[in-house]
């Protein structure tokens, strides 16, 4: 009787053990193809915390190593975004309303001057948004139209879930939308975001270059 | 005497029953004096208009906190969606947590302030002589702006200091902790008679009864702030300071509120610990704009922020307007500006009625509707601001002013062949003429102020004041091009063309508002003709925006682009006008005196609460001078003065330190002298002729009517002469005469007449009359119900105890209670009454009088609504004549009288 019971326990343990491993603290997902990214708001330790999650598939481990020091993936914590959770932040409002129209992809991000993307993310001096952001109170959550506009920001390197990175000032207010991170099977690419120039149909020569970001 | 008492008691009883809400309510009241649980509220202060104005300079001890948890709920909702949770449950939980954490945080900060663990941050930075480092940061490093990073760093450092460190640093001003001071929270279910001082300026016997009744059922009105099941979406809490003496509060009150508001803003984002009681939201809530969700409102006439005559304080008028029930849902396109409002209505009614609809329904509904209006207008303003700045940025970069001018001229040339298009140029010229024209100075000067203000610097936007200046200059360039073209077109009689028909429906909304104000409104039903449409029949827009292959038109023609630039400047201007109240991007939780329209009026000197008092004293002096000069002799003359306060005619705008301040321009006070000749003694006619120096109205205090003739009215610039012959009054239009002349019967003339008969040199009767007149006039003046400050501070518990002891507040107690005195309660009468009401539940008894037979035996007379006739209750006390101790008296007999004999047969106990 006891031996049968012990055997049953062993069998159960061997079935459950992997599951136990899987329900550890770090959320584990299947290794992706390429790189995957998402904004994570889940509750950890009983408290909702915001972070950026990256997972790197076969052949892209260096990207994750660079970003987070782990070749599999990581979680980059993000602190609060001042006055963002409501209708107060005009800069966020502008972005959600005009992403894809006034705010467009302006080419690959260059990191020669200033800190690299990894450095910025690790420093925590940024806020991030996506089409699923709870900071968005102006358009419906992840509405197809909004999603399409966000995805248009990643036109050269199409991504399911683009993430836009904002600079923050010393008050942790978002100041400028700087980069959009586009992740797919081909890896992660960061593009600059610029504010759109207008077209003047009368062929008038523009007197000055359009402003890059508001 | 007994009968009189009886009648009086019955009348009181009837009045009491009539005034309480329903008979059932009265019978249901079973609270007795000893079981009364005090709601423990601060005294409520009834104040008339002048006192309310004077009180605005004092710091409030009792405030409402209006909370809107919508953003918290929506945010929690979004987080649940992003984490595949239950959005509706999360929203409800998020709002409840928001209520808890806000309350706990306020309690925490307040506790540290009151116990001296953190310093007070002075309100007045120029006169502050403590917290020097804070003052230095606020003034120099923050440069007059609300916030700078150095302030956060300073506050973080100070928060972590121990009381020992603070004590060692002399630059900190802390409150010396005294036991028992706290800021106590109550959740307001509805506004009630416990806030009766918001409705009227003088309490009556009825109001005292209502207050007491509500105090006995305070649990229907107030609740515990931490109860879980309360409505958390939009609510009102009552926060009261307890245990701080009057003298100390006068010294630290404003600094306390200033500190609380600033520390709260700091703590929400920077508290080293987690936000208290916020549950799973204790980290993410820091992203909520706390200052948008909270508003402190003083409970009464006092203030939270010392009133001043600047745009920040005047813009509270917009909030006050939105607090009124049924107020229009959206603000004007072209605001009049808050100064116009207070000059146009210098003395609005206060404490008369309930325009805000506070007392209808529950407090949650009021809060929700109020916040709904504030939020929708705030969003409207934000959009106007944002769209205006975006569009001007594009226009100014790509359409230089002179280019626009060229395009306008081109358009004019083309319109000659197509007169319908002339409408577009008409709109251009009408709108620019209004905005830029010297004769409509106000708008032009106001727009010029935009350039000097730094209001953009405080907003969460990347636009800066420099850019706004650029846009302002661009607009002015456009305006001068447009106006030059318009002048030319006017000279060429461009619109005097038979083929041209003006279609006013094409004006932009802001200009339609202007026309409506001037009652030249455009009928909304008018359908637009093609001329009203800026889009030409053919041709491409002047400027367009390409998006994903499509080109969206930005503006169509020179005139259209110019008009849009003007509309954008006006949109930015309207945001600027309301910025302080509806775009509160401050670094402190806002506080606004919504229930006191005199706060800013007093600060801007549009109303002076002490004027009437001062004027009465001056007039008394003059009258006494009269008595001294003329009262003792035969000279039939008198001089009186009537002082009218000079009005504030305008508020001159002054930009100082990037803030808009107003300086009142005031007329001089007007002293109307009346010199009178009392003909009574000379001509034998009981009449007095008085010539006043153009006073607008006859001094009411000058000689009283005595024999039944009415005083002749005396209006400014009216040249009437009234002649009295005997008892007839003839109104005859007079021609000559520089002043106004009236004739009336004088109180004094009778005395003078007597005096003249007596033939004495000194006329004591006349002197007496003059003196009496002086003081009578002074007394009448000072009894003014509205303009002489008067307040009544009522202690709720005192009133309620009196109410419970007597079954109603007796008339004899009203005066004492209003003056803050206890009304003497005979405890034996009170106990006997309780005994009767317990023995005969459902009936009311009122003690009318006590007759003591000896030291221990007494007979108390009661009236009751159970029957007519009353009853006598015989009571024996055990220890002396004291009824304090509940069980040590005995009711020995109850004898009914009259019809009550049957209801209370003798011998029954």
PDB file of C-alpha atoms in Angstrom, chain B residues 97-274:
ATOM      1  CA  UNK B  97      -8.306  52.204  -2.813  1.00  0.00           C
ATOM      2  CA  UNK B  98      -7.950  55.739  -4.067  1.00  0.00           C
ATOM      3  CA  UNK B  99     -10.354  56.916  -1.400  1.00  0.00           C
ATOM      4  CA  UNK B 100      -8.418  55.134   1.309  1.00  0.00           C
ATOM      5  CA  UNK B 101      -4.984  56.190   0.200  1.00  0.00           C
ATOM      6  CA  UNK B 102      -5.884  59.844  -0.274  1.00  0.00           C
ATOM      7  CA  UNK B 103      -7.478  59.938   3.163  1.00  0.00           C
ATOM      8  CA  UNK B 104      -4.590  58.181   4.859  1.00  0.00           C
ATOM      9  CA  UNK B 105      -2.009  60.339   3.154  1.00  0.00           C
ATOM     10  CA  UNK B 106      -3.782  63.535   4.208  1.00  0.00           C
ATOM     11  CA  UNK B 107      -3.922  62.189   7.738  1.00  0.00           C
ATOM     12  CA  UNK B 108      -0.238  61.289   7.686  1.00  0.00           C
ATOM     13  CA  UNK B 109       0.969  64.640   6.372  1.00  0.00           C
ATOM     14  CA  UNK B 110      -1.324  66.561   8.676  1.00  0.00           C
ATOM     15  CA  UNK B 111      -0.189  64.583  11.680  1.00  0.00           C
ATOM     16  CA  UNK B 112       3.442  65.309  10.937  1.00  0.00           C
ATOM     17  CA  UNK B 113       2.691  68.997  10.458  1.00  0.00           C
ATOM     18  CA  UNK B 114       0.673  69.338  13.649  1.00  0.00           C
ATOM     19  CA  UNK B 115       3.160  67.455  15.728  1.00  0.00           C
ATOM     20  CA  UNK B 116       6.046  69.493  14.434  1.00  0.00           C
ATOM     21  CA  UNK B 117       7.789  66.613  12.690  1.00  0.00           C
ATOM     22  CA  UNK B 118       7.882  68.503   9.423  1.00  0.00           C
ATOM     23  CA  UNK B 119       8.119  72.269   9.057  1.00  0.00           C
ATOM     24  CA  UNK B 120       5.409  74.664   7.978  1.00  0.00           C
ATOM     25  CA  UNK B 121       5.984  76.110   4.521  1.00  0.00           C
ATOM     26  CA  UNK B 122       5.166  79.820   4.620  1.00  0.00           C
ATOM     27  CA  UNK B 123       2.540  81.204   2.263  1.00  0.00           C
ATOM     28  CA  UNK B 124       3.898  84.683   2.017  1.00  0.00           C
ATOM     29  CA  UNK B 125       7.406  84.346   0.699  1.00  0.00           C
ATOM     30  CA  UNK B 126       8.271  88.013   1.024  1.00  0.00           C
ATOM     31  CA  UNK B 127       7.497  88.358   4.701  1.00  0.00           C
ATOM     32  CA  UNK B 128       8.483  84.883   5.793  1.00  0.00           C
ATOM     33  CA  UNK B 129      11.134  84.814   8.452  1.00  0.00           C
ATOM     34  CA  UNK B 130      11.367  81.074   8.832  1.00  0.00           C
ATOM     35  CA  UNK B 131      12.083  78.058   6.663  1.00  0.00           C
ATOM     36  CA  UNK B 132      14.635  80.239   4.951  1.00  0.00           C
ATOM     37  CA  UNK B 133      15.921  77.517   2.759  1.00  0.00           C
ATOM     38  CA  UNK B 134      12.454  76.759   1.465  1.00  0.00           C
ATOM     39  CA  UNK B 135      11.831  80.419   0.790  1.00  0.00           C
ATOM     40  CA  UNK B 136      15.102  80.727  -1.051  1.00  0.00           C
ATOM     41  CA  UNK B 137      14.292  77.736  -3.229  1.00  0.00           C
ATOM     42  CA  UNK B 138      10.741  78.817  -3.911  1.00  0.00           C
ATOM     43  CA  UNK B 139      11.659  82.358  -4.817  1.00  0.00           C
ATOM     44  CA  UNK B 140      15.009  82.137  -6.463  1.00  0.00           C
ATOM     45  CA  UNK B 141      15.462  78.675  -7.849  1.00  0.00           C
ATOM     46  CA  UNK B 142      11.859  78.020  -8.711  1.00  0.00           C
ATOM     47  CA  UNK B 143      11.795  81.596  -9.945  1.00  0.00           C
ATOM     48  CA  UNK B 144       8.211  82.151  -9.012  1.00  0.00           C
ATOM     49  CA  UNK B 145       7.087  79.059 -10.857  1.00  0.00           C
ATOM     50  CA  UNK B 146       5.134  76.522  -8.893  1.00  0.00           C
ATOM     51  CA  UNK B 147       7.727  73.851  -9.081  1.00  0.00           C
ATOM     52  CA  UNK B 148      11.316  73.114  -9.693  1.00  0.00           C
ATOM     53  CA  UNK B 149      13.320  69.976  -9.027  1.00  0.00           C
ATOM     54  CA  UNK B 150      15.192  71.591  -6.182  1.00  0.00           C
ATOM     55  CA  UNK B 151      11.927  71.752  -4.281  1.00  0.00           C
ATOM     56  CA  UNK B 152      11.345  68.002  -4.517  1.00  0.00           C
ATOM     57  CA  UNK B 153      14.878  67.368  -3.356  1.00  0.00           C
ATOM     58  CA  UNK B 154      14.478  69.761  -0.438  1.00  0.00           C
ATOM     59  CA  UNK B 155      11.188  68.260   0.666  1.00  0.00           C
ATOM     60  CA  UNK B 156      12.598  64.741   0.437  1.00  0.00           C
ATOM     61  CA  UNK B 157      15.514  65.716   2.623  1.00  0.00           C
ATOM     62  CA  UNK B 158      13.333  67.415   5.197  1.00  0.00           C
ATOM     63  CA  UNK B 159      10.849  64.550   5.365  1.00  0.00           C
ATOM     64  CA  UNK B 160      13.617  62.242   6.438  1.00  0.00           C
ATOM     65  CA  UNK B 161      14.951  64.534   9.153  1.00  0.00           C
ATOM     66  CA  UNK B 162      14.349  63.578  12.732  1.00  0.00           C
ATOM     67  CA  UNK B 163      12.632  65.998  15.084  1.00  0.00           C
ATOM     68  CA  UNK B 164      16.016  66.438  16.726  1.00  0.00           C
ATOM     69  CA  UNK B 165      17.596  67.648  13.489  1.00  0.00           C
ATOM     70  CA  UNK B 166      14.674  69.947  12.837  1.00  0.00           C
ATOM     71  CA  UNK B 167      14.827  71.396  16.297  1.00  0.00           C
ATOM     72  CA  UNK B 168      18.528  72.010  15.904  1.00  0.00           C
ATOM     73  CA  UNK B 169      17.992  74.022  12.737  1.00  0.00           C
ATOM     74  CA  UNK B 170      16.642  77.465  13.556  1.00  0.00           C
ATOM     75  CA  UNK B 171      15.524  78.168  10.023  1.00  0.00           C
ATOM     76  CA  UNK B 172      12.661  75.739  10.280  1.00  0.00           C
ATOM     77  CA  UNK B 173       9.364  76.872  11.621  1.00  0.00           C
ATOM     78  CA  UNK B 174       7.559  74.022  13.197  1.00  0.00           C
ATOM     79  CA  UNK B 175       4.487  73.844  15.233  1.00  0.00           C
ATOM     80  CA  UNK B 176       5.178  73.096  18.852  1.00  0.00           C
ATOM     81  CA  UNK B 177       3.209  69.958  19.358  1.00  0.00           C
ATOM     82  CA  UNK B 178       0.354  70.190  21.781  1.00  0.00           C
ATOM     83  CA  UNK B 179      -1.728  67.178  22.526  1.00  0.00           C
ATOM     84  CA  UNK B 180      -5.066  66.639  20.939  1.00  0.00           C
ATOM     85  CA  UNK B 181      -4.707  68.536  17.708  1.00  0.00           C
ATOM     86  CA  UNK B 182      -5.718  66.682  14.633  1.00  0.00           C
ATOM     87  CA  UNK B 183      -7.384  67.026  11.271  1.00  0.00           C
ATOM     88  CA  UNK B 184     -10.427  64.844  11.464  1.00  0.00           C
ATOM     89  CA  UNK B 185     -12.226  63.286   8.513  1.00  0.00           C
ATOM     90  CA  UNK B 186     -15.936  62.664   7.955  1.00  0.00           C
ATOM     91  CA  UNK B 187     -17.607  61.356   4.826  1.00  0.00           C
ATOM     92  CA  UNK B 188     -20.499  63.561   3.845  1.00  0.00           C
ATOM     93  CA  UNK B 189     -23.538  61.671   2.648  1.00  0.00           C
ATOM     94  CA  UNK B 190     -25.558  64.781   2.066  1.00  0.00           C
ATOM     95  CA  UNK B 191     -25.512  68.481   2.807  1.00  0.00           C
ATOM     96  CA  UNK B 192     -27.860  69.224   5.691  1.00  0.00           C
ATOM     97  CA  UNK B 193     -28.748  71.804   8.291  1.00  0.00           C
ATOM     98  CA  UNK B 194     -25.370  71.141   9.823  1.00  0.00           C
ATOM     99  CA  UNK B 195     -24.183  73.176   6.848  1.00  0.00           C
ATOM    100  CA  UNK B 196     -27.086  75.610   7.190  1.00  0.00           C
ATOM    101  CA  UNK B 197     -24.613  78.495   7.284  1.00  0.00           C
ATOM    102  CA  UNK B 198     -24.114  78.004   3.561  1.00  0.00           C
ATOM    103  CA  UNK B 199     -27.740  78.905   2.968  1.00  0.00           C
ATOM    104  CA  UNK B 200     -28.406  81.883   5.174  1.00  0.00           C
ATOM    105  CA  UNK B 201     -26.626  84.607   7.083  1.00  0.00           C
ATOM    106  CA  UNK B 202     -28.734  84.683  10.176  1.00  0.00           C
ATOM    107  CA  UNK B 203     -30.073  81.725  12.101  1.00  0.00           C
ATOM    108  CA  UNK B 204     -33.634  81.773  13.389  1.00  0.00           C
ATOM    109  CA  UNK B 205     -35.316  79.708  16.040  1.00  0.00           C
ATOM    110  CA  UNK B 206     -36.422  77.391  13.264  1.00  0.00           C
ATOM    111  CA  UNK B 207     -32.894  76.951  11.975  1.00  0.00           C
ATOM    112  CA  UNK B 208     -31.694  76.086  15.476  1.00  0.00           C
ATOM    113  CA  UNK B 209     -34.342  73.396  15.710  1.00  0.00           C
ATOM    114  CA  UNK B 210     -33.330  72.049  12.319  1.00  0.00           C
ATOM    115  CA  UNK B 211     -29.693  71.983  13.296  1.00  0.00           C
ATOM    116  CA  UNK B 212     -30.471  70.097  16.491  1.00  0.00           C
ATOM    117  CA  UNK B 213     -32.685  67.626  14.693  1.00  0.00           C
ATOM    118  CA  UNK B 214     -29.982  66.877  12.158  1.00  0.00           C
ATOM    119  CA  UNK B 215     -27.422  66.553  14.916  1.00  0.00           C
ATOM    120  CA  UNK B 216     -29.490  63.843  16.536  1.00  0.00           C
ATOM    121  CA  UNK B 217     -29.567  61.883  13.305  1.00  0.00           C
ATOM    122  CA  UNK B 218     -26.033  62.673  12.268  1.00  0.00           C
ATOM    123  CA  UNK B 219     -25.433  59.086  11.204  1.00  0.00           C
ATOM    124  CA  UNK B 220     -27.761  59.685   8.246  1.00  0.00           C
ATOM    125  CA  UNK B 221     -25.659  62.622   7.218  1.00  0.00           C
ATOM    126  CA  UNK B 222     -22.065  61.798   8.061  1.00  0.00           C
ATOM    127  CA  UNK B 223     -20.162  58.571   7.957  1.00  0.00           C
ATOM    128  CA  UNK B 224     -16.800  57.174   8.801  1.00  0.00           C
ATOM    129  CA  UNK B 225     -14.278  57.974   6.078  1.00  0.00           C
ATOM    130  CA  UNK B 226     -12.925  54.427   6.090  1.00  0.00           C
ATOM    131  CA  UNK B 227     -16.181  52.518   5.787  1.00  0.00           C
ATOM    132  CA  UNK B 228     -15.786  50.105   2.896  1.00  0.00           C
ATOM    133  CA  UNK B 229     -19.153  50.315   1.189  1.00  0.00           C
ATOM    134  CA  UNK B 230     -19.304  54.070   0.547  1.00  0.00           C
ATOM    135  CA  UNK B 231     -19.550  55.524  -2.943  1.00  0.00           C
ATOM    136  CA  UNK B 232     -15.978  56.116  -4.056  1.00  0.00           C
ATOM    137  CA  UNK B 233     -16.546  57.476  -7.541  1.00  0.00           C
ATOM    138  CA  UNK B 234     -17.172  61.106  -6.612  1.00  0.00           C
ATOM    139  CA  UNK B 235     -17.601  62.176  -3.039  1.00  0.00           C
ATOM    140  CA  UNK B 236     -17.273  64.949  -0.499  1.00  0.00           C
ATOM    141  CA  UNK B 237     -15.435  64.656   2.784  1.00  0.00           C
ATOM    142  CA  UNK B 238     -15.472  67.088   5.671  1.00  0.00           C
ATOM    143  CA  UNK B 239     -12.049  67.694   7.232  1.00  0.00           C
ATOM    144  CA  UNK B 240     -11.919  69.725  10.416  1.00  0.00           C
ATOM    145  CA  UNK B 241      -9.068  71.044  12.508  1.00  0.00           C
ATOM    146  CA  UNK B 242      -9.490  70.275  16.168  1.00  0.00           C
ATOM    147  CA  UNK B 243      -7.481  71.218  19.165  1.00  0.00           C
ATOM    148  CA  UNK B 244      -5.691  74.307  17.865  1.00  0.00           C
ATOM    149  CA  UNK B 245      -6.370  77.516  19.770  1.00  0.00           C
ATOM    150  CA  UNK B 246      -7.770  80.590  18.046  1.00  0.00           C
ATOM    151  CA  UNK B 247      -4.707  82.734  18.556  1.00  0.00           C
ATOM    152  CA  UNK B 248      -2.359  80.093  17.258  1.00  0.00           C
ATOM    153  CA  UNK B 249      -4.580  79.378  14.265  1.00  0.00           C
ATOM    154  CA  UNK B 250      -4.602  83.041  13.297  1.00  0.00           C
ATOM    155  CA  UNK B 251      -0.862  82.811  13.162  1.00  0.00           C
ATOM    156  CA  UNK B 252      -0.360  79.476  11.378  1.00  0.00           C
ATOM    157  CA  UNK B 253      -3.670  78.746   9.642  1.00  0.00           C
ATOM    158  CA  UNK B 254      -2.768  79.730   6.103  1.00  0.00           C
ATOM    159  CA  UNK B 255       0.708  78.288   6.399  1.00  0.00           C
ATOM    160  CA  UNK B 256      -0.799  74.997   7.555  1.00  0.00           C
ATOM    161  CA  UNK B 257      -3.034  74.690   4.491  1.00  0.00           C
ATOM    162  CA  UNK B 258      -0.238  75.788   2.185  1.00  0.00           C
ATOM    163  CA  UNK B 259       2.042  73.181   3.697  1.00  0.00           C
ATOM    164  CA  UNK B 260      -0.575  70.446   3.576  1.00  0.00           C
ATOM    165  CA  UNK B 261      -1.240  71.046  -0.121  1.00  0.00           C
ATOM    166  CA  UNK B 262       2.400  71.164  -1.135  1.00  0.00           C
ATOM    167  CA  UNK B 263       3.490  68.228   1.032  1.00  0.00           C
ATOM    168  CA  UNK B 264       0.607  66.151  -0.337  1.00  0.00           C
ATOM    169  CA  UNK B 265       1.744  66.728  -3.900  1.00  0.00           C
ATOM    170  CA  UNK B 266       5.282  65.806  -2.973  1.00  0.00           C
ATOM    171  CA  UNK B 267       4.242  62.741  -0.982  1.00  0.00           C
ATOM    172  CA  UNK B 268       2.035  61.282  -3.701  1.00  0.00           C
ATOM    173  CA  UNK B 269       5.072  60.783  -5.928  1.00  0.00           C
ATOM    174  CA  UNK B 270       7.983  60.734  -3.534  1.00  0.00           C
ATOM    175  CA  UNK B 271       6.887  59.156  -0.284  1.00  0.00           C
ATOM    176  CA  UNK B 272       9.715  56.788   0.642  1.00  0.00           C
ATOM    177  CA  UNK B 273       7.197  54.197   1.765  1.00  0.00           C
ATOM    178  CA  UNK B 274       4.431  52.769  -0.353  1.00  0.00           C
TER     179      UNK B 274
END
